[in-house]
mmCIF file of C-alpha atoms in Angstrom:
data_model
loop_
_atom_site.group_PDB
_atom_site.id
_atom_site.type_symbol
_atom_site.label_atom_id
_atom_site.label_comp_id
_atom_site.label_asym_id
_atom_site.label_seq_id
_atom_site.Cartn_x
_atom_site.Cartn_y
_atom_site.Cartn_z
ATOM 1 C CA UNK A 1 13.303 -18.759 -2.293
ATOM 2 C CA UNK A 2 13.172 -20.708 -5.636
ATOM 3 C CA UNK A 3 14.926 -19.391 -8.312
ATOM 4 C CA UNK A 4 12.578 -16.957 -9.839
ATOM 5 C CA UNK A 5 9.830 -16.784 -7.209
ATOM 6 C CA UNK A 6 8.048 -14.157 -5.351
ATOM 7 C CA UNK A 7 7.606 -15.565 -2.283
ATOM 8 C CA UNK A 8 10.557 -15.359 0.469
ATOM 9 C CA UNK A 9 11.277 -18.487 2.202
ATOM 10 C CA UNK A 10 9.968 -16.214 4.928
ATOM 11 C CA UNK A 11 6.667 -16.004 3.457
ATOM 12 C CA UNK A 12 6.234 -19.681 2.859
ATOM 13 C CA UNK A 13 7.096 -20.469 6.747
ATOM 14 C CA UNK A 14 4.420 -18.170 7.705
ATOM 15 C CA UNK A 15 1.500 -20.169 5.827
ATOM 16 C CA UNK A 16 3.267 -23.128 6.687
ATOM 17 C CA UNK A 17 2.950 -22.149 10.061
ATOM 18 C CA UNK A 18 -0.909 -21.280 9.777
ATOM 19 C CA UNK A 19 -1.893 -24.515 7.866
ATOM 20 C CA UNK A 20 0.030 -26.810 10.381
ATOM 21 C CA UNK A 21 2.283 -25.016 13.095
ATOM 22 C CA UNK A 22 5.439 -25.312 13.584
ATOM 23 C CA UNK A 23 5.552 -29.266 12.971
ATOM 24 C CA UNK A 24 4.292 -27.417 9.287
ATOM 25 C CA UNK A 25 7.492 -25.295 9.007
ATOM 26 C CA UNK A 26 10.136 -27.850 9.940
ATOM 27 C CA UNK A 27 7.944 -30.103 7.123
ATOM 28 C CA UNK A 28 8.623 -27.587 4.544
ATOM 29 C CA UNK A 29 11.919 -26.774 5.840
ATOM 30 C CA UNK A 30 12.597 -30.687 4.794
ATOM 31 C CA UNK A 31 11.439 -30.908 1.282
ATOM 32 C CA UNK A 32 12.136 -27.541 0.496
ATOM 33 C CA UNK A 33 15.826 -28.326 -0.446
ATOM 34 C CA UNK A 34 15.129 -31.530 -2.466
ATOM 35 C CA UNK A 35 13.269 -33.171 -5.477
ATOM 36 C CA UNK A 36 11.714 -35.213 -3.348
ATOM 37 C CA UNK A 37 11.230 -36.512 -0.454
ATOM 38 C CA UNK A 38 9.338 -39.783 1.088
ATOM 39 C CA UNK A 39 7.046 -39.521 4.379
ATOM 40 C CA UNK A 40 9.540 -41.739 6.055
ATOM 41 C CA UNK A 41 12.417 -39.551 5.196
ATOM 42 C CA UNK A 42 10.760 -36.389 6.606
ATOM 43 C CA UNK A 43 9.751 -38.097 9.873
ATOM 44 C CA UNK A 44 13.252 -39.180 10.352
ATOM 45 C CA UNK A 45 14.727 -35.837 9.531
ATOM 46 C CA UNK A 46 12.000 -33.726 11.862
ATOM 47 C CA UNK A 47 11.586 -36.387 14.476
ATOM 48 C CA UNK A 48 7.969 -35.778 14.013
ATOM 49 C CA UNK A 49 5.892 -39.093 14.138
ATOM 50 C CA UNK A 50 5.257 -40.403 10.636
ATOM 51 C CA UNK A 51 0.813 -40.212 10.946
ATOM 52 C CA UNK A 52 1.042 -36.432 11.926
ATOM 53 C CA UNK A 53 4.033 -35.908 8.730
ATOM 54 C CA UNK A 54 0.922 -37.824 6.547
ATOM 55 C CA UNK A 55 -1.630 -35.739 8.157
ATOM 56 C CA UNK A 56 -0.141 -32.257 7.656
ATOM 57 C CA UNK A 57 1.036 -33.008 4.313
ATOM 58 C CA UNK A 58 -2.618 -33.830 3.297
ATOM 59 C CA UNK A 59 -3.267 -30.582 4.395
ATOM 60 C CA UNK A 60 -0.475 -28.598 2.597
ATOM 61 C CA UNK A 61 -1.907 -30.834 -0.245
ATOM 62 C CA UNK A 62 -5.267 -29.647 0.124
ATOM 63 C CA UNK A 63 -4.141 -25.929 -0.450
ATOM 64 C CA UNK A 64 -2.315 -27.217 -3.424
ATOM 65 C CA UNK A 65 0.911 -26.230 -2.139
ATOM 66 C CA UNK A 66 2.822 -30.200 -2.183
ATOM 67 C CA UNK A 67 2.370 -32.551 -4.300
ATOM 68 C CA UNK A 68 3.594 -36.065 -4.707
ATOM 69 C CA UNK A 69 4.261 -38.934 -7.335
ATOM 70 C CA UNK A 70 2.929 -42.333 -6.193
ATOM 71 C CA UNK A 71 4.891 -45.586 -7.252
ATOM 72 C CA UNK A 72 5.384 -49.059 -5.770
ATOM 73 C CA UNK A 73 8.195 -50.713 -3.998
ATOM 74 C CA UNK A 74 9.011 -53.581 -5.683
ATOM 75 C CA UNK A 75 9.981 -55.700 -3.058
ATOM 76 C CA UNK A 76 6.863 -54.674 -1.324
ATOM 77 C CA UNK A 77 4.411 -54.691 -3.205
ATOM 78 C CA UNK A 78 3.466 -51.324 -1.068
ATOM 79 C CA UNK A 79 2.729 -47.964 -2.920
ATOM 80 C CA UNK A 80 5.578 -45.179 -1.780
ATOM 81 C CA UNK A 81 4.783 -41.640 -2.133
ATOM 82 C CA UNK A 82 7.376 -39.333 -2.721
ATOM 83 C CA UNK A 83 6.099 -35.165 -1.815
ATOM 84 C CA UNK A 84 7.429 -32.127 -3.763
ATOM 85 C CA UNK A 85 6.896 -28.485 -2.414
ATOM 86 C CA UNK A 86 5.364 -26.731 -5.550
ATOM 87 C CA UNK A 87 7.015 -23.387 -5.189
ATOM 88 C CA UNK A 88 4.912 -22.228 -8.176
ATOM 89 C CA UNK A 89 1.926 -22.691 -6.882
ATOM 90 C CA UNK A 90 2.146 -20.857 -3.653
ATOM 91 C CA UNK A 91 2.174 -17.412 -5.129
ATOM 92 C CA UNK A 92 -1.334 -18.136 -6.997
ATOM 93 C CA UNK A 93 -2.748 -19.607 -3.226
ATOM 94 C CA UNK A 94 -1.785 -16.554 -1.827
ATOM 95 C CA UNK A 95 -3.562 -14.306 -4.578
ATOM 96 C CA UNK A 96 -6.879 -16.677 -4.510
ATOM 97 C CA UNK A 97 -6.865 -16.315 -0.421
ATOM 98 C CA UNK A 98 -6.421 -12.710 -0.754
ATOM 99 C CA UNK A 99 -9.635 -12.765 -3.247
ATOM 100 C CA UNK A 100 -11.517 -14.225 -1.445
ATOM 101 C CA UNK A 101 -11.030 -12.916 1.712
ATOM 102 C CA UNK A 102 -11.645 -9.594 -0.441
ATOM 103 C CA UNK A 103 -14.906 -10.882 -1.110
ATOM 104 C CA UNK A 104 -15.968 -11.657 1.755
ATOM 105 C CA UNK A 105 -14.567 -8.196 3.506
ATOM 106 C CA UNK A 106 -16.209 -5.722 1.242
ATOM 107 C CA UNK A 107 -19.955 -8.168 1.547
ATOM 108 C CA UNK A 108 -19.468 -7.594 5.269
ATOM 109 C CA UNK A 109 -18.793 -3.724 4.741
ATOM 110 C CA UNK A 110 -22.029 -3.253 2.572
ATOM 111 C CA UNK A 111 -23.294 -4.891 5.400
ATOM 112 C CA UNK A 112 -21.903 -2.310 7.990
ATOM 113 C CA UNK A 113 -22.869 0.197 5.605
ATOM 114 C CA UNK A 114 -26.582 -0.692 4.661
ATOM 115 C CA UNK A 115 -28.025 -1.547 8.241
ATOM 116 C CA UNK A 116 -28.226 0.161 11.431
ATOM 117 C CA UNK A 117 -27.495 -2.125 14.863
ATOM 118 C CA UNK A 118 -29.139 -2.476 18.079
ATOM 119 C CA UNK A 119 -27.923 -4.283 21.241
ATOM 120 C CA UNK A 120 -28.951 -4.594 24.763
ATOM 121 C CA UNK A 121 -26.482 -3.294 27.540
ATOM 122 C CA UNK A 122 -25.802 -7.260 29.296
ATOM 123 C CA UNK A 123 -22.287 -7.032 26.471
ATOM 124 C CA UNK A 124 -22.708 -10.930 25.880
ATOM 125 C CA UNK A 125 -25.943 -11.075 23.788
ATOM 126 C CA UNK A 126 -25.755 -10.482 19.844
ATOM 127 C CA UNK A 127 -26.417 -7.313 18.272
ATOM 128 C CA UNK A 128 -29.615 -7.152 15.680
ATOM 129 C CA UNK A 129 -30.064 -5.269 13.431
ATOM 130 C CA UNK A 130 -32.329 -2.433 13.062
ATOM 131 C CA UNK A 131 -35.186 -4.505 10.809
ATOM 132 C CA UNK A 132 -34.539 -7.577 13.465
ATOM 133 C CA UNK A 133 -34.935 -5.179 16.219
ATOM 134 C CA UNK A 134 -38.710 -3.742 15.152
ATOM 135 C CA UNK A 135 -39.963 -7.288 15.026
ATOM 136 C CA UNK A 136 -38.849 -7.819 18.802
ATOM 137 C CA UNK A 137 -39.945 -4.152 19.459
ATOM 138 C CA UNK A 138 -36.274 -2.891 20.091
ATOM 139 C CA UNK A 139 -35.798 -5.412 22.988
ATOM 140 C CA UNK A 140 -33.013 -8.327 23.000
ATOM 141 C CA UNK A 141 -34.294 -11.548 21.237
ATOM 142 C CA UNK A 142 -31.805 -13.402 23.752
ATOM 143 C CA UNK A 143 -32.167 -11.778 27.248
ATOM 144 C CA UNK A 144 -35.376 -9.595 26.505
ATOM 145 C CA UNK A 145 -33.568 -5.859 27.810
ATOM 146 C CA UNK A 146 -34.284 -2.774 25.930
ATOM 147 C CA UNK A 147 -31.586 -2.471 23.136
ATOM 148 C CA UNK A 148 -30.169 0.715 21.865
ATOM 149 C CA UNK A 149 -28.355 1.438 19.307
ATOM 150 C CA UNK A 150 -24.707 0.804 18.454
ATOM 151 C CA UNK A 151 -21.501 2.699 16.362
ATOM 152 C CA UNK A 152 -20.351 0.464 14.011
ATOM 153 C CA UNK A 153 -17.327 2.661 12.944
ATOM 154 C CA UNK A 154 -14.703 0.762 14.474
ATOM 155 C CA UNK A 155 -15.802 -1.951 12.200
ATOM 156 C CA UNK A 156 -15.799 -0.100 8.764
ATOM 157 C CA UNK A 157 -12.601 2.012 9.506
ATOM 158 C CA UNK A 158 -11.128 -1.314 9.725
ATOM 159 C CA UNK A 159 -13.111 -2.792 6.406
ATOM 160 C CA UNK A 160 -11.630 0.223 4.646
ATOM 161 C CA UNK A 161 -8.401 0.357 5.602
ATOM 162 C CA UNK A 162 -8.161 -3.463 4.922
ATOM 163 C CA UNK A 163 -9.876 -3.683 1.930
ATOM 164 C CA UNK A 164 -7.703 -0.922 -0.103
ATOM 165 C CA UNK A 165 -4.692 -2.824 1.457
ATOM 166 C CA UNK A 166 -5.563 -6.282 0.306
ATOM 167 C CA UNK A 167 -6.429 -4.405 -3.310
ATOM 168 C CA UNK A 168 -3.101 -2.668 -3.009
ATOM 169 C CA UNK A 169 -1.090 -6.007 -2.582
ATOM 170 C CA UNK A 170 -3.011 -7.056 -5.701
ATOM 171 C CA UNK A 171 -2.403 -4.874 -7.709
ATOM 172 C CA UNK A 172 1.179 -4.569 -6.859
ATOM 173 C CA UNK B 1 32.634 -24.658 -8.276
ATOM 174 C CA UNK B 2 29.463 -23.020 -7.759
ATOM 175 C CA UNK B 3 26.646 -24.952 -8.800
ATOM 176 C CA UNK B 4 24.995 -22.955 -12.205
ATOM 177 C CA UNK B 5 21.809 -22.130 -9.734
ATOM 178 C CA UNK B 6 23.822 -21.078 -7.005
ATOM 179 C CA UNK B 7 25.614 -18.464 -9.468
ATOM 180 C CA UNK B 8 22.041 -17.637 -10.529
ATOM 181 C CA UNK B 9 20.537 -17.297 -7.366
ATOM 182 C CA UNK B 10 23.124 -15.020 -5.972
ATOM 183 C CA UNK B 11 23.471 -12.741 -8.726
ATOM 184 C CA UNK B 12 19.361 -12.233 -8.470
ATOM 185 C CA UNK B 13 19.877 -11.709 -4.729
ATOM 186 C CA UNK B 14 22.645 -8.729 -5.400
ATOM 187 C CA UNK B 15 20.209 -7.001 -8.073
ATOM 188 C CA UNK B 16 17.112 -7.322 -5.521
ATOM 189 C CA UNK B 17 19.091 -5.639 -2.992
ATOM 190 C CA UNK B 18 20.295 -3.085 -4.921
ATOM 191 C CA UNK B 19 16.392 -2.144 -5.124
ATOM 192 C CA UNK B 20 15.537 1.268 -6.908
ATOM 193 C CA UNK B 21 19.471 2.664 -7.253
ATOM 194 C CA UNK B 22 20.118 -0.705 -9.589
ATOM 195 C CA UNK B 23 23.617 -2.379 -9.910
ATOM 196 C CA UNK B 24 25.817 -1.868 -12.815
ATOM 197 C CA UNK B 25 26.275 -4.963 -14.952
ATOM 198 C CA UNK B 26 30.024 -5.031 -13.809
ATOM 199 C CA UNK B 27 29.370 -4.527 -10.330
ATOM 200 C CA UNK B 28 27.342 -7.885 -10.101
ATOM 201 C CA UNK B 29 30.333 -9.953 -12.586
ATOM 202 C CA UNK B 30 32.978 -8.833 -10.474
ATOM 203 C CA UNK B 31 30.585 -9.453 -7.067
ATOM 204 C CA UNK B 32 30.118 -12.742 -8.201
ATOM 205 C CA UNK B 33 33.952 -13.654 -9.313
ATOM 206 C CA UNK B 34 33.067 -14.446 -12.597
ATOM 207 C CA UNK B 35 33.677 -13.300 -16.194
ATOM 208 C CA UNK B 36 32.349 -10.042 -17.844
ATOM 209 C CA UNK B 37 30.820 -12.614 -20.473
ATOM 210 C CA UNK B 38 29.482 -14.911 -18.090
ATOM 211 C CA UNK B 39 27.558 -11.813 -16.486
ATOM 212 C CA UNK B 40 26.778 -10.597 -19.529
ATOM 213 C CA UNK B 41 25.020 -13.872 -19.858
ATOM 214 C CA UNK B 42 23.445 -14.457 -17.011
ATOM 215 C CA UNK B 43 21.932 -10.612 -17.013
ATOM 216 C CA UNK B 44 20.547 -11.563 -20.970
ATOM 217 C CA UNK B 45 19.023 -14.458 -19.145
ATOM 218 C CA UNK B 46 17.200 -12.697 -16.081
ATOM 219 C CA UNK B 47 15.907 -10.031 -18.581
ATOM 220 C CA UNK B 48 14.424 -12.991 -20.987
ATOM 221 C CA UNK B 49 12.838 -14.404 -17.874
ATOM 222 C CA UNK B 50 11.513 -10.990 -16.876
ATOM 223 C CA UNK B 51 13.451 -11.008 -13.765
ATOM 224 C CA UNK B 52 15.509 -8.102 -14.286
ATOM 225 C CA UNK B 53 15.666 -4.908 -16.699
ATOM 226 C CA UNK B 54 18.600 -3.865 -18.289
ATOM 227 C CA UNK B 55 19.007 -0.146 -18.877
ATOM 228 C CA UNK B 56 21.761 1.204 -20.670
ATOM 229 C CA UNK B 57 23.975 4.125 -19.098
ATOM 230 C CA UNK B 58 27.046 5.841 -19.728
ATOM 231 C CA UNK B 59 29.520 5.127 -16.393
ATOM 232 C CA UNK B 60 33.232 6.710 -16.443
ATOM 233 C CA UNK B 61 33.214 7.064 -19.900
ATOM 234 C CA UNK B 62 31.860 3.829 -20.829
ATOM 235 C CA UNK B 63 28.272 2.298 -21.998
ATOM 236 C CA UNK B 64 27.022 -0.383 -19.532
ATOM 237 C CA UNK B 65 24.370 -1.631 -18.348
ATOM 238 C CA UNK B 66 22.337 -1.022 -14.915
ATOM 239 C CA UNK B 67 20.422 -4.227 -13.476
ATOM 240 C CA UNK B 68 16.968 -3.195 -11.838
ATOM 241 C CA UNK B 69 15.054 -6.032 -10.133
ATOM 242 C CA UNK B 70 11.679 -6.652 -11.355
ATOM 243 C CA UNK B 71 10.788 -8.887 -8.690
ATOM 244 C CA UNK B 72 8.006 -7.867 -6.357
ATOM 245 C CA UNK B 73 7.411 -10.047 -3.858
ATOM 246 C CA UNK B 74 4.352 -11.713 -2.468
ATOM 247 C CA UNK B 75 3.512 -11.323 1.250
ATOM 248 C CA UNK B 76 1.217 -12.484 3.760
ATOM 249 C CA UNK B 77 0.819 -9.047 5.407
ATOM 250 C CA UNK B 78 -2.271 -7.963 4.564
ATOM 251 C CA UNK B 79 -4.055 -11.155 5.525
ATOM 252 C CA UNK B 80 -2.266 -11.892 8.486
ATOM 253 C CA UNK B 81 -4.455 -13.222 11.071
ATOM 254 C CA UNK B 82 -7.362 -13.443 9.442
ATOM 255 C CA UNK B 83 -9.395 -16.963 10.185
ATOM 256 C CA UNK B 84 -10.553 -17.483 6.495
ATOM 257 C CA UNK B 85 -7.191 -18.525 5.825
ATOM 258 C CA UNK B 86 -7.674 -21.578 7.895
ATOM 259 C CA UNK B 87 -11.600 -22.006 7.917
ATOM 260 C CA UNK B 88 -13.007 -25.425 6.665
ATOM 261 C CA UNK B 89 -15.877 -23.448 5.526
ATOM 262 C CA UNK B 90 -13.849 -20.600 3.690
ATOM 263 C CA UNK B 91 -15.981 -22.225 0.005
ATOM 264 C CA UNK B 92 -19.832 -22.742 1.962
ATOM 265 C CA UNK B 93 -19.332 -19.096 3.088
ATOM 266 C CA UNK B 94 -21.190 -16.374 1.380
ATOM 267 C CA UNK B 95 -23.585 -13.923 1.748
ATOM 268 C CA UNK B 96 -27.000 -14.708 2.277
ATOM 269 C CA UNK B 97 -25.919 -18.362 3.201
ATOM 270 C CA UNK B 98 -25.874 -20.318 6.590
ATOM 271 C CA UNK B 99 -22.379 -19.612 7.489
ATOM 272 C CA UNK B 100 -21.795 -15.963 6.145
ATOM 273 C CA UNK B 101 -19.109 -13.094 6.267
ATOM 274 C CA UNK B 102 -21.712 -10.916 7.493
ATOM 275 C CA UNK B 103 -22.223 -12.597 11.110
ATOM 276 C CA UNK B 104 -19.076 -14.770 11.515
ATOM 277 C CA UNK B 105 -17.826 -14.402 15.131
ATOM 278 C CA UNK B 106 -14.077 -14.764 14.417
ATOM 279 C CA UNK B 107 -14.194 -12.750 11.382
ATOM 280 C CA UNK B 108 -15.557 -10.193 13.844
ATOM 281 C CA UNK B 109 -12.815 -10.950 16.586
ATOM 282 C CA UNK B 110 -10.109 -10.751 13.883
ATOM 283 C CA UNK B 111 -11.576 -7.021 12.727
ATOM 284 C CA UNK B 112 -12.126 -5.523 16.378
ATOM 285 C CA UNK B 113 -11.091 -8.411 18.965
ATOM 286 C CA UNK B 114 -12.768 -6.169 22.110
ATOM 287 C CA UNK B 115 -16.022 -6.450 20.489
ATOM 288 C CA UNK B 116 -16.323 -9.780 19.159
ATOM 289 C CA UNK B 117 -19.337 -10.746 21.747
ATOM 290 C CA UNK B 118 -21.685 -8.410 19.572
ATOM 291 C CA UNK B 119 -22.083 -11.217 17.035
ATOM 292 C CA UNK B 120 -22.198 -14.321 18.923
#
């Protein structure tokens, strides 16, 4: 944990570990401890082959949570990047996810909420809705069985108890 | 001799733990094996950075001061397991759109995984 961060070190493995597995926590296990750190140096230190190092740290990258500082070797001529975990940042990634996933949850509970849902009885075809199922005349667009209708519950209990604990973690 | 962050890092690690009940200004100095003005310092410093509150209380007699953590940390918890974190189309998704929260099949496997099938 960085000096005045709130994120555990625990915290950070775990999105490391969704973004790019465990070759994505023993990446940020290496350049957690120092400035910086080339691509090189990380592959030698994880024993993880240098294109996958680039290719997960391009991820990390796209989530904002490394960055690096490009310069060239003199010798070279070749440009060396050098990758910095940005401690700082991973606090505000884990606030936007939880918006947006927030977003998207209570759409899908209006959703829940606002339409009634018909399926047939084969348990592989989709369910319709109630306006979708008028227009096929309450049979199964897919497999053409009667539908009938279906509890939705067990999806809003969990949209509710979700969303208030996503907003609880916000607001915390 | 302890690196300065070191110091730092272990003296906001003793006040975290203490949670709720707070640790008295002393307490953490003599924890740490430094001075009474060195702690004094480094508490002044966590409460400019907002990392700590001091509250003044009277212990055996004495004024001191009681550390409480103002750190809250950040977890995951809530959104553990949930496939927007990883989806390439977590910014093209939206209501009313071509991929949306309303019919996504392993948004509806993450909220009831028996039933996922229903919006295949």
């Amino acid at each position: 944990m960085s000096l005045y961060s709130n994120v555990s070190d625990e915290t950070v493995d775990q999105i490391a570990m969704i973004i790019g597995g465990e070759e994505g926590v023993m990446i940020i296990d290496a350049i957690r401890n120092v400035k910086e750190i080339t691509v090189e140096e990380i592959a030698e230190q994880t024993e993880i082959q240098i294109n996958q190092v680039r290719k997960i740290l391009y991820r990390f990258y796209n989530h904002s949570l490394v960055t690096s500082r490009r310069f060239r070797d003199k010798e070279t001529g070749w440009f060396i990047f050098q990758w910095t975990l940005q401690q700082e940042l991973i606090e505000a990634f884990l606030t936007g996810m939880k918006q947006k996933i927030l977003r998207k949850l209570k759409a899908r509970l209006r959703h829940e909420l606002d339409h009634e849902f018909y399926r047939c009885e084969s348990g592989e075809c989709p369910r319709i809705t109630f306006e979708e199922a008028m227009d096929t005349v309450f049979n199964c667009p897919v497999c053409g069985e009667p539908t009938k209708p279906m509890n939705n519950e067990v999806y809003i209990d969990f949209l509710d108890v979700k969303i208030a604990e996503i907003e609880g973690e916000l607001e915390a | 001799m302890p690196r300065k962050n070191d110091l730092e890092r272990k003296a906001l690690q003793l006040v975290f733990e203490a949670s709720s009940e707070g640790l008295l200004q002393s307490d953490m100095w003599k924890a740490l094996g430094v001075t009474s003005r060195e702690g004094s310092r480094l508490a002044l410093k966590f409460e400019e950075k907002g990392a700590v509150e001091r509250r003044k209380v009277l212990h055996n007699g004495r004024w001191t001061y009681k550390l409480f953590s103002q750190t809250k940390l950040v977890t995951l918890e809530s959104i553990k397991g949930c496939p927007c974190i990883v989806c390439e189309d977590l910014d093209k998704c939206f209501e009313g759109g071509q991929i949306s929260p309303l019919n996504c099949q392993p948004l509806s496997l993450w909220m009831v995984p028996s039933t996922a099938e229903e919006d295949a």
